[in-house]
Short mmCIF file of N, CA and C and ligand atoms in Angstrom, two decimals:
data_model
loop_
_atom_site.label_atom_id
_atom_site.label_comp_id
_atom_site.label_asym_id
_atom_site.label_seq_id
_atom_site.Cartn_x
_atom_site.Cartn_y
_atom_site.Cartn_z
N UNK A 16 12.32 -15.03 -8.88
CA UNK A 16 11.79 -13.89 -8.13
C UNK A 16 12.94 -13.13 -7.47
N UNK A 17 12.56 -12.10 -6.99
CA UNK A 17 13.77 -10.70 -6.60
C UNK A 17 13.28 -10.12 -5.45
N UNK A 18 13.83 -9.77 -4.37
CA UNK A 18 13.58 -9.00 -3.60
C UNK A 18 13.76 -7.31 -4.24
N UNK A 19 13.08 -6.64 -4.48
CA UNK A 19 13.57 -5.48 -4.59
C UNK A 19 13.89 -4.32 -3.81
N UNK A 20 14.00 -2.92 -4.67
CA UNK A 20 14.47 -1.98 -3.36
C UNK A 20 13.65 -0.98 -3.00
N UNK A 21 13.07 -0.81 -1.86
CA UNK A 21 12.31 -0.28 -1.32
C UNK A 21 12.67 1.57 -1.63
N UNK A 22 11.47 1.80 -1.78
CA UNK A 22 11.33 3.70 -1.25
C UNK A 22 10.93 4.28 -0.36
N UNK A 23 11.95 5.12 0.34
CA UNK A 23 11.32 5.40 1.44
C UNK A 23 11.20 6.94 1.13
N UNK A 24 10.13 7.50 2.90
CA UNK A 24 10.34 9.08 2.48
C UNK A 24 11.41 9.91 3.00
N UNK A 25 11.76 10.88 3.01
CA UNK A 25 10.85 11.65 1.38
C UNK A 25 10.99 11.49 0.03
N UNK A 26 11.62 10.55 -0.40
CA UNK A 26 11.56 10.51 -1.63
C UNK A 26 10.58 10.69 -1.99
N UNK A 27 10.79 12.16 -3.50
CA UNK A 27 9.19 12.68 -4.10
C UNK A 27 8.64 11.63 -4.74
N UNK A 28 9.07 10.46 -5.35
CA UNK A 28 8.47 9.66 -5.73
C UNK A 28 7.15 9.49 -5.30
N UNK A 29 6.98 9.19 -4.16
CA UNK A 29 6.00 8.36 -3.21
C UNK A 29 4.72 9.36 -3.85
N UNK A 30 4.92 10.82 -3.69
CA UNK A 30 4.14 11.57 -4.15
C UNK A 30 3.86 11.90 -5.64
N UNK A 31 3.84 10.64 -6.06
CA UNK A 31 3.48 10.98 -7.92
C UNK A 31 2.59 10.27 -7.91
N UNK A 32 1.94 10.26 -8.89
CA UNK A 32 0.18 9.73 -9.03
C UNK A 32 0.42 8.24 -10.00
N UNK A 33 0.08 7.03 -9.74
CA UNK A 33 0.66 6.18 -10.36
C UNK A 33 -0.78 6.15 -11.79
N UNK A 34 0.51 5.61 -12.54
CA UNK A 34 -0.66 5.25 -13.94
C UNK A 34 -1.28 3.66 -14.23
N UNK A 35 -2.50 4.04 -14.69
CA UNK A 35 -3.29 2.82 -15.10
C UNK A 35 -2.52 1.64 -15.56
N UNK A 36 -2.97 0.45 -15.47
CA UNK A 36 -2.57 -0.95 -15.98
C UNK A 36 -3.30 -0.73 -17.26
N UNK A 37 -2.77 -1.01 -17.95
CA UNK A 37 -3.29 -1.86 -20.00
C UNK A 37 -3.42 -2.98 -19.71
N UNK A 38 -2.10 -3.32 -19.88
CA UNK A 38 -1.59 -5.18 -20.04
C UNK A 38 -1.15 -5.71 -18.88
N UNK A 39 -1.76 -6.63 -18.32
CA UNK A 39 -1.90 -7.41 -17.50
C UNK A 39 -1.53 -8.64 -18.56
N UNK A 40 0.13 -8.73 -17.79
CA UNK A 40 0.43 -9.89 -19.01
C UNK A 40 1.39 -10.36 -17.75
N UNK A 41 2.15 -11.71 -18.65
CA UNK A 41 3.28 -12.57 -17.73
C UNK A 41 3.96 -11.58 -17.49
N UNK A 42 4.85 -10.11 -17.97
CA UNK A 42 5.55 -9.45 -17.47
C UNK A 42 4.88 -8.88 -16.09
N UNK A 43 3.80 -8.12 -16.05
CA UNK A 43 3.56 -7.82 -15.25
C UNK A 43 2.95 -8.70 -13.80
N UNK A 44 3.06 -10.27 -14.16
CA UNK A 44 2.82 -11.14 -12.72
C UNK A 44 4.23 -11.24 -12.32
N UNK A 45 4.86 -11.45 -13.00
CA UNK A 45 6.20 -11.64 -12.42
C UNK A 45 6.35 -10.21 -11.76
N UNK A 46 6.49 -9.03 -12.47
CA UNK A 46 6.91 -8.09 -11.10
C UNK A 46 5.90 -8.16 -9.89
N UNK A 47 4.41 -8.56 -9.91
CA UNK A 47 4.12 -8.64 -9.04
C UNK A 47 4.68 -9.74 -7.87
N UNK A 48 4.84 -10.19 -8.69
CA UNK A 48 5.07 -11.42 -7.86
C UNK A 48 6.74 -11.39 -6.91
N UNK A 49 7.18 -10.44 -7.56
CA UNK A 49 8.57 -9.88 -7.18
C UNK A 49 8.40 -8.75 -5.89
N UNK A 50 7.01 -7.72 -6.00
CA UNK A 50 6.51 -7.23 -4.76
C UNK A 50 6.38 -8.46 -4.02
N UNK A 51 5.89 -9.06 -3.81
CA UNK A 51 5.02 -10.29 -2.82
C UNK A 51 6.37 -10.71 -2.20
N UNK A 52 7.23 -10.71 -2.43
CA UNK A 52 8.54 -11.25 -2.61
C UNK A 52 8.94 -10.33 -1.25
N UNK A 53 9.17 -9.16 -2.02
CA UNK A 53 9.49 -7.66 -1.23
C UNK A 53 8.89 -7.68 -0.14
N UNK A 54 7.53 -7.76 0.02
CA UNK A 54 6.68 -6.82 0.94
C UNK A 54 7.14 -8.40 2.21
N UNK A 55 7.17 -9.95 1.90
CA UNK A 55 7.33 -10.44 2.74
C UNK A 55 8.82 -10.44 3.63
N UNK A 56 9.92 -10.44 2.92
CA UNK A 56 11.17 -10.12 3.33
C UNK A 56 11.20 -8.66 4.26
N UNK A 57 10.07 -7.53 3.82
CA UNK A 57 10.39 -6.56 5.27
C UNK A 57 9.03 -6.65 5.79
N UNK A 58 8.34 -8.11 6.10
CA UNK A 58 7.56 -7.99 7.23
C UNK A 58 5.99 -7.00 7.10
N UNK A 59 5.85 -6.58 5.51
CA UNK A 59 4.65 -6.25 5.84
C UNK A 59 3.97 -7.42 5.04
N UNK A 60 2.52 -6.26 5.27
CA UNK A 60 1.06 -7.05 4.59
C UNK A 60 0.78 -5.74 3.77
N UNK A 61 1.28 -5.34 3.01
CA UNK A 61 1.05 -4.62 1.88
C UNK A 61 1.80 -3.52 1.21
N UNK A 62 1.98 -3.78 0.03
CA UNK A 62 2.75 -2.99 -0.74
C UNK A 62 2.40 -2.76 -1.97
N UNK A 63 2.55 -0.72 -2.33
CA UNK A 63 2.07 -0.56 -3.83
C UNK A 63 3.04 -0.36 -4.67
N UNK A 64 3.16 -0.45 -5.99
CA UNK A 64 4.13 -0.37 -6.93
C UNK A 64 5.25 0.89 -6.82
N UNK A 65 4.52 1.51 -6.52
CA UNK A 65 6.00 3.10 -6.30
C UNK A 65 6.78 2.93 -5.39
N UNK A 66 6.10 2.16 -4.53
CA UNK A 66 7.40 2.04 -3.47
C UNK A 66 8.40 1.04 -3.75
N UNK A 67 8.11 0.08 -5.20
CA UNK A 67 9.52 0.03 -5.56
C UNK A 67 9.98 1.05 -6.38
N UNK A 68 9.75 1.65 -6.65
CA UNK A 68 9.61 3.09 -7.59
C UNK A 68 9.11 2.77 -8.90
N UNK A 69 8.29 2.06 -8.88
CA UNK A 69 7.32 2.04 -10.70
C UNK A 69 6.33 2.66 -10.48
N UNK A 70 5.84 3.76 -10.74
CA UNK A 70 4.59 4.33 -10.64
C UNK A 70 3.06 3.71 -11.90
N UNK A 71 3.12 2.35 -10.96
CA UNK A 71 1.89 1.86 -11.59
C UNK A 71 0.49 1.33 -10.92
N UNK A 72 -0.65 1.82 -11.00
CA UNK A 72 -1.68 1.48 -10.30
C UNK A 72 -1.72 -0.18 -10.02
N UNK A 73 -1.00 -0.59 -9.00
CA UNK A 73 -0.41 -2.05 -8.88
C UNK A 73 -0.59 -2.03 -7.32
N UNK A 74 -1.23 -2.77 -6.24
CA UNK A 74 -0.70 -3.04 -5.23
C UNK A 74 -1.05 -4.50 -4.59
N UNK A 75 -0.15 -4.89 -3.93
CA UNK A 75 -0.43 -6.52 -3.32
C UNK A 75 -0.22 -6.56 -1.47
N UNK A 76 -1.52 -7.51 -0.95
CA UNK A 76 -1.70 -7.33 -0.02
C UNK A 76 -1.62 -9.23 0.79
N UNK A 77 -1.36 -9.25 1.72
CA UNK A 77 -1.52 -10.27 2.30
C UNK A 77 -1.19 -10.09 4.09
N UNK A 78 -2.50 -10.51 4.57
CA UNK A 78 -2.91 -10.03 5.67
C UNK A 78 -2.16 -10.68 6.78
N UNK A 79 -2.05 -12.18 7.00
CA UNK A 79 -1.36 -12.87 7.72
C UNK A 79 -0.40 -14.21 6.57
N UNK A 80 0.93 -13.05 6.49
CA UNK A 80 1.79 -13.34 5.85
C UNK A 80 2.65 -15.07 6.12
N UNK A 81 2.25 -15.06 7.42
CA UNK A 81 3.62 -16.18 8.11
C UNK A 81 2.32 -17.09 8.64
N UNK A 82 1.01 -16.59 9.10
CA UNK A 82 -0.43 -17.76 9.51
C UNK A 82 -0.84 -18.87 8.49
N UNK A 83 -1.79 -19.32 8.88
CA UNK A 83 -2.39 -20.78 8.28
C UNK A 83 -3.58 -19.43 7.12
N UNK A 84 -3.29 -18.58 7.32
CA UNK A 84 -3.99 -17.95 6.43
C UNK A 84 -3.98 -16.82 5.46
N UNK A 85 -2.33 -17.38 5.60
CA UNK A 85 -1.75 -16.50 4.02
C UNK A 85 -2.67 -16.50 3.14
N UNK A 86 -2.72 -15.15 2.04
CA UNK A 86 -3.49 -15.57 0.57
C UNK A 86 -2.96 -14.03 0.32
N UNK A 87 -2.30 -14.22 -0.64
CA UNK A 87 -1.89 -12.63 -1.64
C UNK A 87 -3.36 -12.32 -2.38
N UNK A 88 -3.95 -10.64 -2.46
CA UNK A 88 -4.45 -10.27 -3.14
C UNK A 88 -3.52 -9.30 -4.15
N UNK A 89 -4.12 -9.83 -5.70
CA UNK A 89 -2.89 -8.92 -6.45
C UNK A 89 -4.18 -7.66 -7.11
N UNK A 90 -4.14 -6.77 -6.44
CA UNK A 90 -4.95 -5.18 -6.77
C UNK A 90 -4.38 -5.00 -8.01
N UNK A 91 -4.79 -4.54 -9.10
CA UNK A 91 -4.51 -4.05 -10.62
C UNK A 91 -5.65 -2.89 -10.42
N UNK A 92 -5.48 -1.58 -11.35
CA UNK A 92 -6.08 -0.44 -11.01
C UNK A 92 -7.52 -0.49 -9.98
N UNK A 93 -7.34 -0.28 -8.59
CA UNK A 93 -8.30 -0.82 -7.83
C UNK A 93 -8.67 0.87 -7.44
N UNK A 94 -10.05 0.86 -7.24
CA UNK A 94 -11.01 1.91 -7.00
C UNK A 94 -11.68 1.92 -6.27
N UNK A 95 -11.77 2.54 -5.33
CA UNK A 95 -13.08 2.93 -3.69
C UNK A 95 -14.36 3.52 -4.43
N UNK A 96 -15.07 2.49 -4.58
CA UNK A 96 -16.74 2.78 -5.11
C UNK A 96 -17.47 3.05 -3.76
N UNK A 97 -17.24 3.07 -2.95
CA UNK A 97 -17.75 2.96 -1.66
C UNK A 97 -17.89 2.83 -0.30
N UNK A 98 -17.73 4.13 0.30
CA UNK A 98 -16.69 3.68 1.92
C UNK A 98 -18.41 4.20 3.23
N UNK A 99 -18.49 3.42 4.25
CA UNK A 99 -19.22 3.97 5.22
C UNK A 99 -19.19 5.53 6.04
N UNK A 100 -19.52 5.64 6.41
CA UNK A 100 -19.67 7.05 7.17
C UNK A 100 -19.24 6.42 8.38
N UNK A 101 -19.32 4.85 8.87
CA UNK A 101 -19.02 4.66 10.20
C UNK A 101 -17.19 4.59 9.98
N UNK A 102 -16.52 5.37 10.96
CA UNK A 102 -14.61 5.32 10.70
C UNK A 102 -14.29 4.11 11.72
N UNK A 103 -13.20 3.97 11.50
CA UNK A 103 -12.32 3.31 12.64
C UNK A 103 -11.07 3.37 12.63
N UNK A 104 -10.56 3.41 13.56
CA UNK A 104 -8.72 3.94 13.93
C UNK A 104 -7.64 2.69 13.72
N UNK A 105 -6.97 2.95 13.00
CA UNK A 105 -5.87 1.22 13.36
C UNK A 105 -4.34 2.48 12.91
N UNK A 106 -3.41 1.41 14.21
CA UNK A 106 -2.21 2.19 14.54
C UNK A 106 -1.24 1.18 13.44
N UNK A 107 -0.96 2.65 12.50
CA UNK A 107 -0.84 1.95 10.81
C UNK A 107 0.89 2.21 10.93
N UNK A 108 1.58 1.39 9.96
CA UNK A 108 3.16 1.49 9.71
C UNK A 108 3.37 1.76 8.27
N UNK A 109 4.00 1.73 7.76
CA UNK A 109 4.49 1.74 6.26
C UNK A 109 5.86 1.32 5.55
N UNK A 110 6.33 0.69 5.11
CA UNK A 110 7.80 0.10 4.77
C UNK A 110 8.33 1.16 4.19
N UNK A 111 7.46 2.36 3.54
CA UNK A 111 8.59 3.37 3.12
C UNK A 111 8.55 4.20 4.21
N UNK A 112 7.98 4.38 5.14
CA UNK A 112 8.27 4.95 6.38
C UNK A 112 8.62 4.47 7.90
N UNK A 113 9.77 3.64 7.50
CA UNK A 113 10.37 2.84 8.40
C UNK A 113 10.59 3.41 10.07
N UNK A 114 9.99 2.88 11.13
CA UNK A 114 10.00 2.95 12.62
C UNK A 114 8.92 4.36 12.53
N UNK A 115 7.93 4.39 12.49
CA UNK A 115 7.04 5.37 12.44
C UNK A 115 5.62 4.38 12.65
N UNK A 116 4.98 4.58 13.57
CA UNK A 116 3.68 3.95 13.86
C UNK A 116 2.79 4.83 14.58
N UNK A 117 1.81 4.99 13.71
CA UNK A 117 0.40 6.02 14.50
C UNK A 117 -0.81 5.89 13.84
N UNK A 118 -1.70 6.38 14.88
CA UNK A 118 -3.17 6.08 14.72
C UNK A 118 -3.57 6.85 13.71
N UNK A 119 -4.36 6.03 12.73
CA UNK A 119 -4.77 6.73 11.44
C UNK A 119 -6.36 6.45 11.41
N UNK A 120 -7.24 7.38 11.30
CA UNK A 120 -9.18 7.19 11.36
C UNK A 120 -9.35 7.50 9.52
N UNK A 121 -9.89 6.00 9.22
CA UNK A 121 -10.94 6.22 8.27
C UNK A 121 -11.87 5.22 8.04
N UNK A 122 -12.63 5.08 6.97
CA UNK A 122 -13.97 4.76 6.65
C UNK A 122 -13.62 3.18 7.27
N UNK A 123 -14.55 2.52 8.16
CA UNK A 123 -14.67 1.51 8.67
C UNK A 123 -14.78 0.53 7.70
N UNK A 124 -15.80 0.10 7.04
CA UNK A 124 -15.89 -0.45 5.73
C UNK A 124 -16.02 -0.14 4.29
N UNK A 125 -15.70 -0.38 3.44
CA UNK A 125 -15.72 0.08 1.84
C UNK A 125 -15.75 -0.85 0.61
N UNK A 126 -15.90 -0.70 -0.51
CA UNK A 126 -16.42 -1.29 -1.13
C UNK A 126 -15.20 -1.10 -2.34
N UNK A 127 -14.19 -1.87 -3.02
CA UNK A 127 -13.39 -1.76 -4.03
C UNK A 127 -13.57 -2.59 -5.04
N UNK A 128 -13.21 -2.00 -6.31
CA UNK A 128 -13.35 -2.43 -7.55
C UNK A 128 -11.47 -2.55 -8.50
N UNK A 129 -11.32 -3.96 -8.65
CA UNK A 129 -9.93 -4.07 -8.92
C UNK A 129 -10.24 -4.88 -10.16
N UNK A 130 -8.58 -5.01 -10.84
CA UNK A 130 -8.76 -6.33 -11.82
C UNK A 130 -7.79 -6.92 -10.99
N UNK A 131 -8.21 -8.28 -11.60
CA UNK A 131 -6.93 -9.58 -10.48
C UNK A 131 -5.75 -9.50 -11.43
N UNK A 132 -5.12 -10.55 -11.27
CA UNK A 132 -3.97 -10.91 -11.76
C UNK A 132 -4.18 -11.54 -13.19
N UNK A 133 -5.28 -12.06 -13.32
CA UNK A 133 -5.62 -12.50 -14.62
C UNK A 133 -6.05 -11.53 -15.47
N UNK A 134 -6.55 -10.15 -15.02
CA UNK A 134 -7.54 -8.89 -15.65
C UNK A 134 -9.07 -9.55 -15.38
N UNK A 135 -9.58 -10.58 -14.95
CA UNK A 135 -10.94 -10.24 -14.38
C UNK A 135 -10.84 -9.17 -13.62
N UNK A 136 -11.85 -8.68 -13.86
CA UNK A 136 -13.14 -7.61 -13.01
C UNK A 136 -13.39 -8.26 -11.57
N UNK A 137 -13.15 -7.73 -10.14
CA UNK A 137 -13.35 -8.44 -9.17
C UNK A 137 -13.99 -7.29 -8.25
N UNK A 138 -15.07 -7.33 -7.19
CA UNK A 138 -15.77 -6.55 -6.21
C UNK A 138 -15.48 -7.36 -5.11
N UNK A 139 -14.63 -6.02 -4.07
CA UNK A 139 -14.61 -6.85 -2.72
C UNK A 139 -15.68 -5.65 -2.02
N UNK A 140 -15.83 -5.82 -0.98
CA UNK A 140 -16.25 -5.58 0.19
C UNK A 140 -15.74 -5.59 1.61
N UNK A 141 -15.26 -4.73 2.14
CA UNK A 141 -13.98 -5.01 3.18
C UNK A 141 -13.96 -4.08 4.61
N UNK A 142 -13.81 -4.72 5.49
CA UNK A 142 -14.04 -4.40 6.77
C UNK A 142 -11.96 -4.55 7.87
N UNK A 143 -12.76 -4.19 8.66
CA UNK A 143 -11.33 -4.00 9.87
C UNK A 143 -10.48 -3.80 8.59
N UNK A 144 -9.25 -4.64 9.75
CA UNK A 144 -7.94 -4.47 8.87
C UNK A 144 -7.66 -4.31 7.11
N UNK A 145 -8.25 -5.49 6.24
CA UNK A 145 -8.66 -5.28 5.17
C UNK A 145 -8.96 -3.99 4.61
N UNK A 146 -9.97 -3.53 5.48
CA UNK A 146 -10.26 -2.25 4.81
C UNK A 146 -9.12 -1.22 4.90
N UNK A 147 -8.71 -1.57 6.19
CA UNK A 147 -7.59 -0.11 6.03
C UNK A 147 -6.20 -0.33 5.39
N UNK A 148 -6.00 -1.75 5.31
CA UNK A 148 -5.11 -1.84 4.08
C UNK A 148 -5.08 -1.27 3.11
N UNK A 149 -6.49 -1.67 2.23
CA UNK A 149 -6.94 -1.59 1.31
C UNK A 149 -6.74 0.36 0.67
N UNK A 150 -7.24 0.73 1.91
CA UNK A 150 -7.54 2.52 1.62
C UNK A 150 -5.70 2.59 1.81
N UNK A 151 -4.97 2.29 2.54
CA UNK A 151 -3.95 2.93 2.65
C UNK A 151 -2.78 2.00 1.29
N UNK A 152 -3.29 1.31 0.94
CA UNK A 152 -2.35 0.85 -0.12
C UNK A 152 -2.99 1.70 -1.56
N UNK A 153 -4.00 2.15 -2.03
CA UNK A 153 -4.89 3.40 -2.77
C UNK A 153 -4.47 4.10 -2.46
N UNK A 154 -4.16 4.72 -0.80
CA UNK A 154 -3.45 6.02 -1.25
C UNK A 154 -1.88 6.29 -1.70
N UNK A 155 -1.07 5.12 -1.79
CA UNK A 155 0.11 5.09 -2.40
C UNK A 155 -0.59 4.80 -3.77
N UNK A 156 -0.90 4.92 -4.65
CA UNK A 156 -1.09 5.09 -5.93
C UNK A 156 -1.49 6.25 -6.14
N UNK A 157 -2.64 7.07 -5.40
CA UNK A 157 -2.49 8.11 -5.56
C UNK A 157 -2.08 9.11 -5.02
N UNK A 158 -0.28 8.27 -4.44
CA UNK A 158 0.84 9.83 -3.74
C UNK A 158 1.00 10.26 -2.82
N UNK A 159 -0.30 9.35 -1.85
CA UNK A 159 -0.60 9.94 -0.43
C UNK A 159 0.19 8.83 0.57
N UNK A 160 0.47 8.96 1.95
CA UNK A 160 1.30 8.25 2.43
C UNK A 160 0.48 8.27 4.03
N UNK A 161 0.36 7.94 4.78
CA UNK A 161 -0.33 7.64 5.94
C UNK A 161 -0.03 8.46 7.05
N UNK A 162 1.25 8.80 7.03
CA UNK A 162 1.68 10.25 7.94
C UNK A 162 1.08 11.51 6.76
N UNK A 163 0.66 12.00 5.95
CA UNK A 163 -0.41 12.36 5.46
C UNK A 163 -1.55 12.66 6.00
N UNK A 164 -2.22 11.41 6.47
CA UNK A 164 -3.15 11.55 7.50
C UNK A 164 -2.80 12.27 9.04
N UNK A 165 -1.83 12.52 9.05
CA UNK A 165 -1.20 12.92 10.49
C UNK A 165 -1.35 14.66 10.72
N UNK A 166 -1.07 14.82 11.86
CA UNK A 166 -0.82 16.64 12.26
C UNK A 166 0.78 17.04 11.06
N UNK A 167 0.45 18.06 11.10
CA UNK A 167 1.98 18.75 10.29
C UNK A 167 3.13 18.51 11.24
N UNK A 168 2.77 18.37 12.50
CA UNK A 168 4.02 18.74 13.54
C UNK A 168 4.55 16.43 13.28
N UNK A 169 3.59 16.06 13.72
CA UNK A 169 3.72 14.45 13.36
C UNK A 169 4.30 14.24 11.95
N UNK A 170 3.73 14.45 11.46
CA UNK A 170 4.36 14.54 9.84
C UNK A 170 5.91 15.13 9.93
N UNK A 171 6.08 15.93 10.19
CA UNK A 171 7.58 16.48 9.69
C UNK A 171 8.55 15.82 10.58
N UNK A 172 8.10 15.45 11.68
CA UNK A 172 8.89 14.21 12.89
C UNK A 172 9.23 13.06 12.10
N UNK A 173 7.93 12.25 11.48
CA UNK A 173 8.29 11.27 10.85
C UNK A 173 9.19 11.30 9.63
N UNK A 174 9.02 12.33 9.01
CA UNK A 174 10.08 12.44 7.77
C UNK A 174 11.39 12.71 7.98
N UNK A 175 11.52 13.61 9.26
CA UNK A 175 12.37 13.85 9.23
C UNK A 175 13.81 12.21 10.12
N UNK A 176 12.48 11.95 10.57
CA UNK A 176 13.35 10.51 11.37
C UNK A 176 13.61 9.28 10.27
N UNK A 177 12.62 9.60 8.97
CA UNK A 177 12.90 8.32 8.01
C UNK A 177 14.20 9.20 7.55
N UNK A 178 14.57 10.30 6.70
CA UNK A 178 15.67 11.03 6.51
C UNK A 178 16.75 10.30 6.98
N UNK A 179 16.44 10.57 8.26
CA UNK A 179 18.24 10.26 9.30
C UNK A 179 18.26 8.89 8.93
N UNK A 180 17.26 7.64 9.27
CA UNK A 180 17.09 6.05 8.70
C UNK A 180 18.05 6.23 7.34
N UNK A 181 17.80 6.82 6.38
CA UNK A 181 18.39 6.59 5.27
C UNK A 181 19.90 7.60 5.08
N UNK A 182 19.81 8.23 5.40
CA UNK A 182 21.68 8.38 5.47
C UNK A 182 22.54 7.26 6.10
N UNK A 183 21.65 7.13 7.45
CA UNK A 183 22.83 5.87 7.74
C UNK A 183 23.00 5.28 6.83
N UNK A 184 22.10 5.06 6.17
CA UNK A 184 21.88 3.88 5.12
C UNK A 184 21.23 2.47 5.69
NI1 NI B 379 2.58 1.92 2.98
#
């Protein structure tokens, strides 16, 4: 396994629309398994494929990474069949948008349709945190990024502060 290298913004990347899974084969567990890798070395609970820069409908989540209740979910083209009308707010981060944290409102619970790691067909159902994982790791597949959800004036703060992050290097 590999730690890989993260994308941050603005790289236009982030904003490309990732493409469908075919083959769900040993190549593709191993790179997952190479995210899982990634996303634990910088401390999150979720990461989608572009942000190592593969634009593939791919993302892996694990909620309490370092608890008695680790468990990786590996998302393969996963789809929102179903979100509530009731919202809720959680003060969201992002690894490609490093030192940036703000309150993001959406659908409280929802309903997703993924293949696992094997290519079964799997239906979750997902509430709190879960859920807003869930929606905000979907919208990195499809390009969207969580300061996105933000004012224009918030938005261009945060980009412009991940910017300066990455010159330093
Ligand atoms: Ni993110």
């Amino acid at each position: 396994m590999a730690v890989l290298e993260l994308v941050t913004a603005p790289d236009p990347r982030l904003k490309s629309l990732s493409e469908p899974v075919t083959d769900i084969d040993k190549k593709l567990r191993r790179f997952m398994a190479d995210m899982v890798e990634t996303m634990y070395a910088a401390n999150g609970v979720g990461l989608a494929a572009i942000q190592v820069g593969v634009p593939k409908s791919v993302a892996v989540i694990d909620l309490d990474p370092k608890g008695p209740n680790s468990k990786v979910i590996y998302l393969i083209n996963p789809k929102i069949v179903r979100t509530s009308d009731e919202m809720s707010t959680y003060h969201e981060g992002c690894l490609s948008v490093p030192e940036i944290w703000d309150d993001v409102k959406r659908p409280a619970r929802l309903t997703v349709e993924y293949q696992d790691e094997n290519g079964a067909e799997q239906v979750v159902d997902a509430d709190g945190l879960f859920a807003t994982c869930l929606q905000h790791e979907i919208d990195h597949i499809n390009g969207r990024l969580f300061i996105d959800h933000l004012s224009r004036l918030k938005r261009s703060i945060a980009l412009r502060k991940s910017a300066k992050l990455k010159n330093k290097g």
